[in-house]
Short mmCIF file of C-alpha atoms in Angstrom, two decimals:
data_model
loop_
_atom_site.label_atom_id
_atom_site.label_comp_id
_atom_site.label_asym_id
_atom_site.label_seq_id
_atom_site.Cartn_x
_atom_site.Cartn_y
_atom_site.Cartn_z
CA GLN T 1344 -36.03 13.17 -1.64
CA VAL T 1345 -33.35 15.83 -1.43
CA GLN T 1346 -31.07 15.71 1.59
CA LEU T 1347 -28.91 18.61 2.61
CA VAL T 1348 -25.78 18.38 4.73
CA GLU T 1349 -24.09 21.45 6.19
CA SER T 1350 -20.47 21.61 7.23
CA GLY T 1351 -18.03 24.22 8.43
CA GLY T 1352 -19.58 25.56 11.62
CA GLY T 1353 -17.80 25.85 14.92
CA LEU T 1354 -16.06 28.43 17.06
CA VAL T 1355 -14.79 31.51 15.27
CA GLN T 1356 -13.24 34.69 16.65
CA ALA T 1357 -14.93 38.02 16.19
CA GLY T 1358 -13.41 39.77 13.22
CA GLY T 1359 -12.58 36.46 11.61
CA SER T 1360 -14.18 34.61 8.74
CA LEU T 1361 -16.60 31.75 8.42
CA ARG T 1362 -17.02 29.36 5.54
CA LEU T 1363 -20.00 27.05 5.41
CA THR T 1364 -20.76 24.44 2.79
CA CYS T 1365 -24.03 22.77 1.97
CA THR T 1366 -24.06 19.60 -0.10
CA THR T 1367 -27.20 18.21 -1.69
CA SER T 1368 -27.71 14.47 -2.14
CA VAL T 1369 -28.92 14.93 -5.72
CA SER T 1370 -28.76 17.57 -8.38
CA LEU T 1371 -31.58 20.06 -8.01
CA THR T 1372 -34.12 20.47 -10.77
CA ASN T 1373 -34.48 23.91 -12.25
CA PRO T 1374 -35.66 26.40 -11.30
CA ASN T 1375 -34.37 26.32 -7.77
CA ALA T 1376 -33.01 28.44 -5.00
CA MET T 1377 -30.43 27.62 -2.38
CA SER T 1378 -30.26 29.67 0.76
CA TRP T 1379 -28.67 30.03 4.14
CA TYR T 1380 -30.80 30.96 7.10
CA ARG T 1381 -29.74 31.39 10.68
CA GLN T 1382 -31.37 31.50 14.03
CA ALA T 1383 -29.96 32.76 17.29
CA PRO T 1384 -31.54 31.92 20.64
CA GLY T 1385 -34.56 34.12 21.24
CA LYS T 1386 -34.44 35.60 17.75
CA GLN T 1387 -36.37 35.15 14.56
CA HIS T 1388 -35.28 32.90 11.75
CA GLU T 1389 -33.25 35.18 9.46
CA LEU T 1390 -32.32 34.95 5.80
CA VAL T 1391 -28.56 35.25 5.36
CA ALA T 1392 -28.28 34.80 1.59
CA THR T 1393 -29.96 33.20 -1.39
CA ILE T 1394 -28.62 32.14 -4.75
CA LEU T 1395 -30.98 31.16 -7.54
CA SER T 1396 -30.36 28.66 -10.29
CA SER T 1397 -30.35 31.69 -12.60
CA GLY T 1398 -27.37 33.05 -10.68
CA ARG T 1399 -29.27 35.87 -9.05
CA ILE T 1400 -28.16 36.56 -5.47
CA LYS T 1401 -29.78 38.25 -2.51
CA TYR T 1402 -28.15 39.03 0.83
CA GLY T 1403 -29.77 39.76 4.13
CA ASP T 1404 -29.36 43.33 5.36
CA SER T 1405 -27.28 42.31 8.36
CA VAL T 1406 -24.57 40.65 6.22
CA LYS T 1407 -24.44 42.87 3.15
CA GLY T 1408 -20.92 43.86 2.24
CA ARG T 1409 -19.25 41.05 4.16
CA CYS T 1410 -20.95 37.97 2.77
CA THR T 1411 -20.43 35.95 -0.39
CA ILE T 1412 -22.61 33.07 -1.52
CA SER T 1413 -21.71 30.80 -4.38
CA ARG T 1414 -22.66 27.44 -5.76
CA ASP T 1415 -21.05 24.67 -7.76
CA ASN T 1416 -23.79 22.77 -9.54
CA ALA T 1417 -21.39 20.14 -10.80
CA ARG T 1418 -20.50 19.26 -7.21
CA ASN T 1419 -24.00 19.88 -5.78
CA THR T 1420 -22.59 22.33 -3.29
CA MET T 1421 -23.30 25.83 -2.07
CA THR T 1422 -20.82 27.85 -0.05
CA LEU T 1423 -21.24 30.80 2.26
CA GLN T 1424 -18.31 33.01 3.17
CA LEU T 1425 -18.94 35.50 5.96
CA ASP T 1426 -16.19 37.94 6.91
CA SER T 1427 -15.67 40.44 9.72
CA LEU T 1428 -17.68 38.27 12.06
CA LYS T 1429 -19.61 39.89 14.86
CA PRO T 1430 -21.00 38.31 18.03
CA GLU T 1431 -24.48 38.73 16.58
CA ASP T 1432 -23.54 36.38 13.73
CA ALA T 1433 -23.64 33.49 16.16
CA GLY T 1434 -26.44 30.98 15.85
CA THR T 1435 -27.49 27.89 14.05
CA TYR T 1436 -27.08 28.13 10.30
CA TYR T 1437 -29.43 26.15 8.11
CA CYS T 1438 -29.13 25.26 4.48
CA ASN T 1439 -32.33 25.42 2.46
CA ALA T 1440 -33.15 24.33 -1.05
CA THR T 1441 -36.35 25.14 -2.85
CA THR T 1442 -37.36 23.59 -6.14
CA VAL T 1443 -40.47 24.21 -8.19
CA SER T 1444 -42.39 21.57 -10.09
CA GLY T 1445 -45.69 22.31 -11.73
CA LEU T 1446 -45.86 25.64 -9.88
CA ILE T 1447 -45.59 23.79 -6.57
CA PRO T 1448 -42.61 24.68 -4.39
CA TYR T 1449 -40.77 21.98 -2.48
CA ASP T 1450 -38.67 22.99 0.50
CA TYR T 1451 -35.76 21.02 1.90
CA TRP T 1452 -33.73 21.78 5.00
CA GLY T 1453 -30.47 20.66 6.47
CA GLN T 1454 -30.01 19.77 10.12
CA GLY T 1455 -28.18 22.98 10.86
CA THR T 1456 -24.65 23.76 11.91
CA GLN T 1457 -23.77 25.74 15.02
CA VAL T 1458 -21.64 28.85 14.79
CA THR T 1459 -20.23 30.45 17.91
CA VAL T 1460 -18.44 33.79 17.75
CA SER T 1461 -16.00 34.56 20.52
CA SER T 1462 -15.27 38.19 21.35
#
């Protein structure tokens, strides 16, 4: 069983930067994808960014140009850097890992970390 632990949330000023880290309890089997999602009260669950085991990256439209996702497989960590924060970036950020075995995907989620953006 893969466990994910997020860290780095909290109160951040608008215009500032946010750095979140997700640590997995074990190394992920390949292929896999690690992602950040977020959810604000009353809003849909939203993809922030995804990084595949191949290195391919995808960013959500609302964070393009101010977001960087990276991973360190040796340390079992994934990091999200979000700059030029806006009030609408506030919400609960969730780490997700998806692995595939025998064509069957397995999804794992962290508990979430709260991000508050002060204006």
